[in-house]
Coordinates of C-alpha atoms and ligand atoms in Angstrom, one line a residue:
M358 CA 16.0 -7.8 18.7
T359 CA 16.9 -10.0 15.9
R360 CA 16.0 -13.1 15.4
S361 CA 16.1 -15.8 12.9
T362 CA 13.0 -17.7 11.8
T363 CA 13.4 -21.3 10.2
T364 CA 10.5 -22.8 8.3
G365 CA 10.4 -25.6 5.8
G366 CA 14.1 -24.8 5.2
A367 CA 14.1 -21.2 4.1
T368 CA 15.6 -18.9 6.5
A369 CA 14.4 -15.7 6.9
R370 CA 15.1 -12.4 8.9
V371 CA 12.3 -10.9 11.3
R372 CA 12.4 -8.3 13.9
A373 CA 10.4 -7.2 16.6
R374 CA 10.4 -3.7 17.5
G375 CA 10.0 -2.7 20.8
T376 CA 9.8 1.1 20.2
C377 CA 8.3 3.5 18.2
R378 CA 9.8 3.9 14.8
I379 CA 9.1 7.7 14.7
C380 CA 9.3 8.8 18.6
G381 CA 11.0 5.7 20.3
A382 CA 8.3 5.6 22.9
R383 CA 7.9 2.0 24.2
G384 CA 5.2 0.1 25.3
L385 CA 3.2 -0.3 22.1
Q386 CA -0.3 -1.0 22.6
S387 CA -1.7 -4.0 20.5
I388 CA -4.8 -3.4 18.3
V389 CA -5.1 -6.8 16.4
D390 CA -3.2 -10.3 15.5
L391 CA -3.5 -11.5 12.3
G392 CA -1.7 -14.5 12.8
R393 CA 1.3 -16.2 11.4
T394 CA 1.2 -15.3 7.5
P395 CA 3.1 -15.9 4.3
L396 CA 4.6 -12.7 2.8
A397 CA 1.8 -11.1 1.0
N398 CA 3.4 -10.8 -2.4
A399 CA 5.2 -14.3 -1.9
F400 CA 2.9 -16.2 -4.8
V401 CA 4.1 -19.7 -5.2
P402 CA 5.2 -21.4 -8.3
A403 CA 3.3 -25.0 -9.1
T404 CA 6.8 -26.3 -8.3
L405 CA 7.1 -25.3 -5.0
L406 CA 3.7 -25.8 -3.5
K407 CA 4.7 -28.7 -1.4
R408 CA 7.0 -26.6 0.1
A409 CA 6.3 -25.1 3.6
E410 CA 6.3 -21.2 3.3
P411 CA 7.9 -19.1 5.8
R412 CA 5.3 -17.2 7.8
F413 CA 5.9 -14.5 10.2
P414 CA 3.8 -12.6 12.8
L415 CA 1.6 -10.1 11.7
R416 CA 0.6 -7.8 14.6
L417 CA -0.5 -4.0 14.4
A418 CA -0.2 -1.9 17.3
R419 CA -0.3 1.7 18.4
C420 CA 2.4 4.2 19.8
P421 CA 1.1 5.3 23.2
D422 CA 3.0 8.5 22.5
C423 CA 2.8 10.0 19.3
G424 CA 0.1 7.5 18.2
L425 CA 1.6 6.0 15.1
V426 CA 0.1 2.9 14.4
Q427 CA 2.6 0.3 13.1
L428 CA 3.8 -3.3 12.7
R429 CA 5.5 -4.8 15.6
D430 CA 7.4 -7.2 13.2
V431 CA 9.8 -6.0 10.9
V432 CA 10.7 -8.2 8.3
D433 CA 13.9 -7.8 6.1
R434 CA 13.6 -5.3 3.6
S435 CA 15.6 -7.2 0.7
L436 CA 13.2 -10.1 1.1
L437 CA 10.3 -7.9 0.3
F438 CA 11.4 -5.4 -2.2
R439 CA 14.6 -6.8 -4.2
K440 CA 12.3 -8.5 -6.6
Y441 CA 8.9 -7.1 -6.9
L442 CA 5.7 -8.1 -8.7
Y443 CA 3.5 -4.7 -8.1
F444 CA 3.6 -2.7 -11.1
S445 CA 1.7 0.4 -11.1
S446 CA 1.0 0.2 -14.4
S447 CA -1.5 -2.8 -13.7
S448 CA -4.7 -0.7 -13.5
G449 CA -6.1 2.1 -15.0
T450 CA -6.8 4.1 -12.2
M451 CA -2.9 4.7 -10.9
P452 CA -1.6 5.9 -14.1
A453 CA -4.6 8.7 -14.2
H454 CA -3.9 9.4 -10.8
F455 CA 0.0 9.7 -11.3
A456 CA -0.7 12.2 -14.4
G457 CA -3.0 14.2 -12.1
L458 CA -0.7 14.5 -9.5
V459 CA 2.4 15.4 -11.5
E460 CA 0.0 18.2 -13.2
A461 CA -1.0 19.5 -9.9
A462 CA 2.7 19.6 -8.7
L463 CA 4.2 20.8 -11.7
R464 CA 1.8 23.8 -11.3
R465 CA 2.7 24.9 -7.8
H466 CA 6.0 23.8 -7.3
G467 CA 7.5 23.3 -11.1
G468 CA 9.1 26.6 -11.7
K469 CA 10.2 27.9 -14.9
T470 CA 13.7 27.0 -15.0
P471 CA 15.0 23.3 -15.9
G472 CA 15.4 21.4 -12.7
L473 CA 15.3 17.7 -11.1
A474 CA 12.6 15.5 -10.0
V475 CA 13.5 12.6 -8.1
E476 CA 11.1 9.8 -7.0
I477 CA 11.9 7.0 -3.9
G478 CA 10.1 3.7 -4.9
S479 CA 9.3 4.9 -8.5
N480 CA 8.5 1.5 -9.5
D481 CA 8.3 1.5 -13.4
G482 CA 8.5 4.9 -14.1
T483 CA 4.6 5.5 -14.4
L484 CA 4.4 8.4 -12.5
L485 CA 7.9 10.1 -13.9
R486 CA 7.0 9.1 -17.3
N487 CA 4.8 12.3 -16.8
L488 CA 7.7 14.4 -16.5
L489 CA 9.4 13.6 -19.8
G490 CA 9.3 16.7 -22.0
T491 CA 8.8 19.2 -19.1
T492 CA 11.3 21.6 -17.2
L493 CA 11.9 18.9 -14.8
R494 CA 14.3 16.0 -15.4
P495 CA 13.0 12.7 -13.9
L496 CA 15.3 10.6 -11.9
G497 CA 13.9 7.3 -10.2
I498 CA 15.6 5.3 -7.2
E499 CA 13.8 1.6 -7.2
P500 CA 15.0 -0.9 -5.0
A501 CA 13.5 -3.9 -7.3
R502 CA 15.6 -5.0 -9.8
N503 CA 13.3 -6.1 -12.2
I504 CA 11.3 -3.1 -11.9
A505 CA 14.4 -0.8 -12.3
Q506 CA 15.2 -2.5 -15.2
Q507 CA 12.0 -2.2 -16.9
A508 CA 11.6 1.4 -16.0
N509 CA 15.1 2.0 -17.8
E510 CA 14.0 0.3 -20.6
R511 CA 10.8 2.5 -21.0
G512 CA 13.3 5.3 -21.1
I513 CA 13.2 6.7 -17.3
P514 CA 16.5 7.0 -15.8
T515 CA 16.3 4.7 -12.6
W516 CA 18.8 3.6 -10.4
N517 CA 18.3 0.1 -8.9
E518 CA 18.9 1.4 -4.8
F519 CA 16.8 1.9 -1.9
F520 CA 16.9 5.5 -1.1
S521 CA 19.1 6.5 1.6
K522 CA 21.3 9.4 2.8
P523 CA 24.4 8.1 0.7
V524 CA 22.0 8.2 -2.6
A525 CA 21.1 11.6 -1.7
E526 CA 24.4 12.8 -1.7
R527 CA 25.1 11.1 -5.0
I528 CA 22.2 12.8 -6.4
L529 CA 23.3 15.7 -5.2
R530 CA 27.1 15.6 -6.8
E531 CA 26.0 14.3 -9.9
H532 CA 22.5 16.2 -10.7
G533 CA 22.1 18.9 -8.0
P534 CA 19.3 19.4 -5.7
A535 CA 15.6 18.6 -6.3
R536 CA 13.0 20.7 -7.1
L537 CA 10.2 18.0 -6.5
V538 CA 10.9 14.6 -4.5
F539 CA 7.8 12.2 -4.8
S540 CA 7.2 9.3 -2.6
N541 CA 3.9 7.3 -3.5
N542 CA 3.0 4.4 -1.3
V543 CA 6.5 4.1 0.0
L544 CA 6.8 6.0 3.3
A545 CA 4.8 3.2 4.8
H546 CA 7.1 0.5 3.5
I547 CA 10.3 1.9 5.3
D548 CA 11.6 1.1 8.8
D549 CA 14.1 3.8 9.3
V550 CA 11.7 7.1 8.2
H551 CA 14.0 9.2 9.8
E552 CA 17.1 8.4 7.5
V553 CA 14.7 9.0 4.6
A554 CA 13.0 12.0 5.9
S555 CA 16.7 13.5 6.4
A556 CA 17.7 12.5 3.1
A557 CA 14.8 14.0 1.6
A558 CA 15.4 17.2 3.5
R559 CA 19.0 17.4 2.5
L560 CA 18.1 16.8 -1.3
L561 CA 15.4 19.4 -1.6
E562 CA 16.1 22.9 -3.2
E563 CA 15.5 25.8 -0.9
D564 CA 11.7 26.3 -2.1
G565 CA 11.3 22.6 -3.5
A566 CA 8.4 20.4 -2.3
W567 CA 8.5 16.6 -1.2
I568 CA 5.2 15.2 -2.4
I569 CA 4.0 12.1 -0.2
E570 CA 1.1 9.6 -0.5
V571 CA 0.3 7.4 2.1
P572 CA -2.7 5.4 2.8
H573 CA -4.7 6.9 5.8
L574 CA -5.4 5.3 9.1
A575 CA -8.6 7.2 9.2
E576 CA -10.1 5.7 6.1
M577 CA -8.2 2.0 7.1
M578 CA -10.4 2.3 10.5
R579 CA -13.4 3.8 9.2
R580 CA -13.7 1.6 6.3
V581 CA -12.3 -1.5 8.2
E582 CA -9.4 -2.1 5.4
F583 CA -7.8 -4.6 7.7
D584 CA -6.6 -6.6 4.6
T585 CA -4.0 -3.5 4.0
I586 CA -2.2 -4.7 6.9
Y587 CA 0.6 -7.0 5.6
H588 CA 4.6 -7.1 6.2
E589 CA 5.2 -4.5 3.5
H590 CA 3.3 -1.5 5.3
L591 CA 5.1 -1.2 8.4
S592 CA 3.1 2.1 9.2
Y593 CA -0.2 3.3 9.3
F594 CA -0.3 7.1 9.0
S595 CA -2.1 9.9 11.1
L596 CA -1.2 13.5 10.9
P597 CA 0.2 14.0 14.6
P598 CA 3.0 11.0 14.1
L599 CA 4.0 12.8 10.4
E600 CA 4.2 16.1 12.1
R601 CA 6.5 15.1 14.5
L602 CA 8.7 13.4 11.8
F603 CA 8.7 16.0 9.5
L604 CA 9.6 18.6 12.3
R605 CA 12.6 16.5 13.6
H606 CA 14.3 16.8 10.4
G607 CA 13.8 20.5 10.0
L608 CA 10.6 20.2 7.5
L609 CA 7.0 21.5 7.5
L610 CA 3.6 20.0 6.2
V611 CA 2.3 22.9 4.4
D612 CA -0.4 20.8 2.6
V613 CA -2.7 17.9 3.0
Q614 CA -5.3 16.6 0.5
Q615 CA -7.8 13.3 1.3
V616 CA -7.1 11.2 -2.0
P617 CA -9.5 8.4 -3.0
V618 CA -6.8 5.9 -4.2
H619 CA -6.0 2.8 -2.0
G620 CA -9.0 3.0 -0.1
G621 CA -8.3 6.4 0.9
S622 CA -4.8 8.3 1.0
L623 CA -3.2 11.5 2.4
R624 CA -1.2 13.4 -0.2
L625 CA 1.3 15.7 1.9
T626 CA 3.0 18.7 0.8
V627 CA 6.2 19.1 2.8
Q628 CA 8.9 21.8 2.4
R629 CA 11.8 23.0 4.6
Q630 CA 10.9 25.3 7.5
R631 CA 11.7 28.6 6.7
P632 CA 10.4 32.1 8.5
G633 CA 7.1 33.1 7.1
R634 CA 6.5 29.4 5.6
K635 CA 3.1 28.2 7.3
P636 CA 0.7 25.3 6.8
R637 CA -2.4 26.1 4.8
A638 CA -5.8 25.5 6.1
S639 CA -6.1 22.3 4.9
V640 CA -4.0 20.8 7.5
A641 CA -6.0 22.1 10.7
R642 CA -9.2 20.7 8.6
V643 CA -7.5 17.0 8.3
R644 CA -6.3 17.1 11.7
A645 CA -9.9 18.4 12.9
Y646 CA -11.4 15.4 10.5
E647 CA -9.4 12.8 12.5
R648 CA -10.3 14.1 15.9
R649 CA -14.0 13.4 14.8
L650 CA -13.3 9.7 13.8
G651 CA -11.7 9.5 17.3
L652 CA -8.4 8.5 16.0
S653 CA -6.6 9.6 19.6
N654 CA -9.0 7.4 21.4
P655 CA -8.2 3.8 22.2
A656 CA -11.9 2.3 22.0
T657 CA -11.9 3.4 18.1
Y658 CA -9.0 0.8 17.6
R659 CA -11.1 -1.5 20.0
R660 CA -14.1 -1.4 17.9
F661 CA -11.8 -1.7 14.4
R662 CA -10.6 -5.5 16.0
T663 CA -14.0 -6.2 16.6
R664 CA -15.2 -5.6 13.3
V665 CA -12.3 -7.6 11.7
H666 CA -13.3 -10.4 13.9
A667 CA -17.0 -10.0 12.2
I668 CA -15.5 -10.2 8.7
R669 CA -13.5 -13.2 9.6
R670 CA -16.7 -15.1 10.9
D671 CA -19.3 -13.6 8.2
L672 CA -17.2 -13.8 5.0
P673 CA -16.2 -17.6 5.0
R674 CA -20.0 -18.1 6.0
L675 CA -21.6 -16.5 3.4
L676 CA -19.2 -17.8 0.7
R677 CA -19.5 -21.3 2.0
G678 CA -23.4 -21.0 2.2
L679 CA -23.3 -20.0 -1.9
R680 CA -21.1 -22.9 -2.7
H681 CA -23.3 -25.2 -0.7
Q682 CA -26.1 -23.8 -3.3
G683 CA -24.1 -25.0 -6.4
H684 CA -22.8 -21.1 -7.3
R685 CA -19.2 -21.0 -8.2
I686 CA -17.1 -18.4 -6.9
V687 CA -13.8 -16.9 -8.0
G688 CA -11.3 -14.2 -6.7
Y689 CA -11.1 -10.8 -8.7
G690 CA -7.6 -9.5 -8.4
A691 CA -4.6 -10.9 -6.7
P692 CA -3.6 -7.6 -4.8
A693 CA -1.4 -8.2 -2.0
K694 CA -3.9 -7.2 0.6
G695 CA -5.9 -10.3 -0.9
N696 CA -3.6 -12.7 0.8
T697 CA -4.1 -10.9 4.4
L698 CA -7.7 -11.3 3.7
L699 CA -7.7 -15.0 2.3
N700 CA -4.9 -16.4 4.9
Y701 CA -7.0 -14.6 7.7
C702 CA -10.4 -15.6 7.0
R703 CA -9.0 -19.2 5.5
I704 CA -10.5 -18.7 2.5
D705 CA -8.6 -21.1 -0.2
G706 CA -9.0 -23.5 -3.2
T707 CA -12.3 -25.2 -1.8
I708 CA -13.8 -21.8 -1.9
L709 CA -12.6 -20.1 -4.9
D710 CA -12.2 -21.9 -8.2
Y711 CA -9.4 -19.5 -9.2
I712 CA -8.3 -15.8 -8.6
L713 CA -8.3 -13.5 -12.0
D714 CA -5.4 -10.9 -12.6
T715 CA -4.5 -8.7 -15.3
T716 CA -0.6 -8.8 -14.2
P717 CA 1.3 -11.3 -16.3
A718 CA 3.8 -12.0 -14.0
K719 CA 1.2 -13.6 -11.3
Q720 CA -0.7 -15.5 -13.7
G721 CA 0.2 -19.2 -13.2
L722 CA 1.2 -18.7 -9.7
F723 CA -0.6 -19.6 -6.6
T724 CA -1.5 -17.2 -3.7
P725 CA 0.9 -17.6 -0.3
G726 CA -0.6 -19.6 2.2
T727 CA -4.1 -20.5 0.6
H728 CA -2.8 -21.6 -2.9
V729 CA -5.3 -20.2 -5.1
P730 CA -4.4 -20.3 -8.9
I731 CA -3.9 -17.4 -10.4
R732 CA -5.4 -17.2 -14.1
E733 CA -5.5 -14.7 -16.9
P734 CA -8.8 -12.6 -17.1
G735 CA -9.9 -14.6 -20.8
V736 CA -10.8 -17.6 -18.3
F737 CA -13.3 -15.4 -16.5
H738 CA -15.0 -14.1 -19.6
R739 CA -14.9 -17.4 -21.5
D740 CA -16.6 -19.3 -18.6
P741 CA -18.0 -16.7 -16.1
P742 CA -18.7 -17.9 -12.8
T743 CA -21.7 -16.6 -10.5
H744 CA -19.9 -14.7 -8.0
A745 CA -16.4 -12.7 -7.8
L746 CA -14.8 -12.0 -4.6
L747 CA -13.7 -8.2 -5.1
L748 CA -10.0 -8.9 -3.6
A749 CA -8.9 -5.8 -5.6
W750 CA -11.5 -3.4 -3.8
N751 CA -9.7 -0.3 -4.3
F752 CA -10.5 -0.7 -7.9
E753 CA -14.3 -1.3 -7.7
R754 CA -15.4 1.7 -9.9
E755 CA -12.8 0.6 -12.6
I756 CA -13.5 -3.1 -12.2
L757 CA -17.6 -2.8 -12.2
A758 CA -17.3 -0.6 -15.4
K759 CA -15.2 -3.0 -17.1
E760 CA -17.5 -6.1 -15.9
R761 CA -21.0 -4.6 -17.3
G762 CA -21.5 -8.1 -19.1
F763 CA -20.7 -10.1 -16.1
L764 CA -23.3 -8.0 -14.4
R765 CA -25.9 -8.1 -17.0
A766 CA -25.7 -11.8 -17.3
G767 CA -26.7 -11.9 -13.5
G768 CA -23.0 -12.1 -11.8
R769 CA -22.5 -10.6 -8.6
F770 CA -19.4 -8.9 -6.9
I771 CA -18.6 -9.6 -3.4
R772 CA -16.8 -6.8 -1.5
P773 CA -15.3 -7.8 1.8
V774 CA -14.6 -4.8 3.6
P775 CA -16.3 -3.0 5.6
R776 CA -18.5 -5.7 5.7
P777 CA -19.2 -8.5 3.5
A778 CA -21.6 -7.4 0.8
Y779 CA -22.8 -7.3 -2.6
V780 CA -21.8 -4.5 -4.9
P781 CA -24.1 -3.0 -6.1
P782 CA -26.0 -3.8 -3.5
K783 CA -28.3 -6.9 -4.0
R784 CA -31.5 -5.9 -5.9
Ligands
LIG465 P1 -3.5 -3.2 -5.6 O1 -4.6 -3.1 -5.2 O2 -2.1 -3.7 -4.7 O3 -3.0 -1.9 -6.6 O4 -3.3 -4.4 -6.8 C1 -4.3 -4.7 -7.7 C2 -4.4 -6.2 -8.4 O5 -5.2 -6.5 -9.2 C3 -3.0 -6.1 -9.6 O6 -2.2 -7.1 -9.3 C4 -3.9 -6.0 -10.6 C5 -5.2 -6.7 -10.5 N1 -6.2 -5.8 -11.2 C6 -6.8 -6.9 -12.0 O7 -7.0 -8.1 -12.1 N2 -8.1 -6.5 -12.8 C7 -8.4 -4.8 -12.8 O8 -9.6 -4.5 -13.6 C8 -7.8 -3.9 -12.2 C9 -8.1 -2.7 -11.9 C10 -6.4 -4.8 -11.2

């Protein structure tokens, strides 16, 4: 079903799915409804603050058959990804993580002869840059015009496209098959995962590897990372639905590792099915971990919903209490997920003075829905508040290390999930 939502003069398209995107089953089961929210990356310029923002339903559900956790509502992808404000290079953590990922992939699958490495959703080339000067030539595929352009300017050949079967065919014609295909934090963003899986399978060399990173549903449940739910994130993966997807396209999950980025992710290595090719022990290990956490049990999802409701009750209460005592609170980092948190918990400019963020493209804009101004970090250092809400909690370690001065002077960080708490814990 496709319908148009018209809000405040803006017309945008959203489609409610009736079936699971992996197995096609009907009767998706509701987990939590986060209401109608603006798009998490639709930061607002000052001149448009008076204009009503388009809002879209944000409902999380689970497939009763394969277990894929997914959004019911799919927003038109060109609205989400043609212009993008997220740059992989905006933290110190991600570039270092990608360097490690590429090094490990080259060691295991790089081979000795020249070849090709393709990244799906290559952003500003932060990952592919690590391939310059190696045996593998990098090629990025990136739908955001502004970001693809930046990558090309930095010397990473990048096509401004959504990855698809025709794009895979064109790569095969112009460059031949790929020894490595990377997709980091993109599979969850894609509605037609079958198109992408079949295109990736087609693109791989016989012994090539597709290396995928996705946030792990297990960690989202365990650590109540409900703010990672937003319209860009269509799927929240665990192994059973992924393995089903791969098998359908002649692919095999051969290895999986749990990695700490983005609140806990899976690094999956997928290869063509071939006689004698078997999964490593890691696959059974992660499957067992998921079973222990109860991912196949509906009660796990009910408990998650209860804990999400508790954050919505407790976090604004804590912050308002601090304001009443005369404290000044700001937001630290303006990630997309911060906007799920702020909108759902109704935290706005009456609670946060501003949000600081290192991304120049975000500075001077306002958060969607809640209209908190985003400022450059210098403001925070020149005139520190008493408290900072750690919206970019996935970079907690990096940020706490960087802001030792703030902490030494008595400043406090508050982490919103899994329950509102001071970090480091209150002395
Ligand atoms: P992400 O959680 O979606 O990766 O986005 C993190 C955001 O936080 C990004 O906009 C950059 C910002 N940020 C800071 O402002 N200061 C920091 O020290 C770090 C690590 C991130």
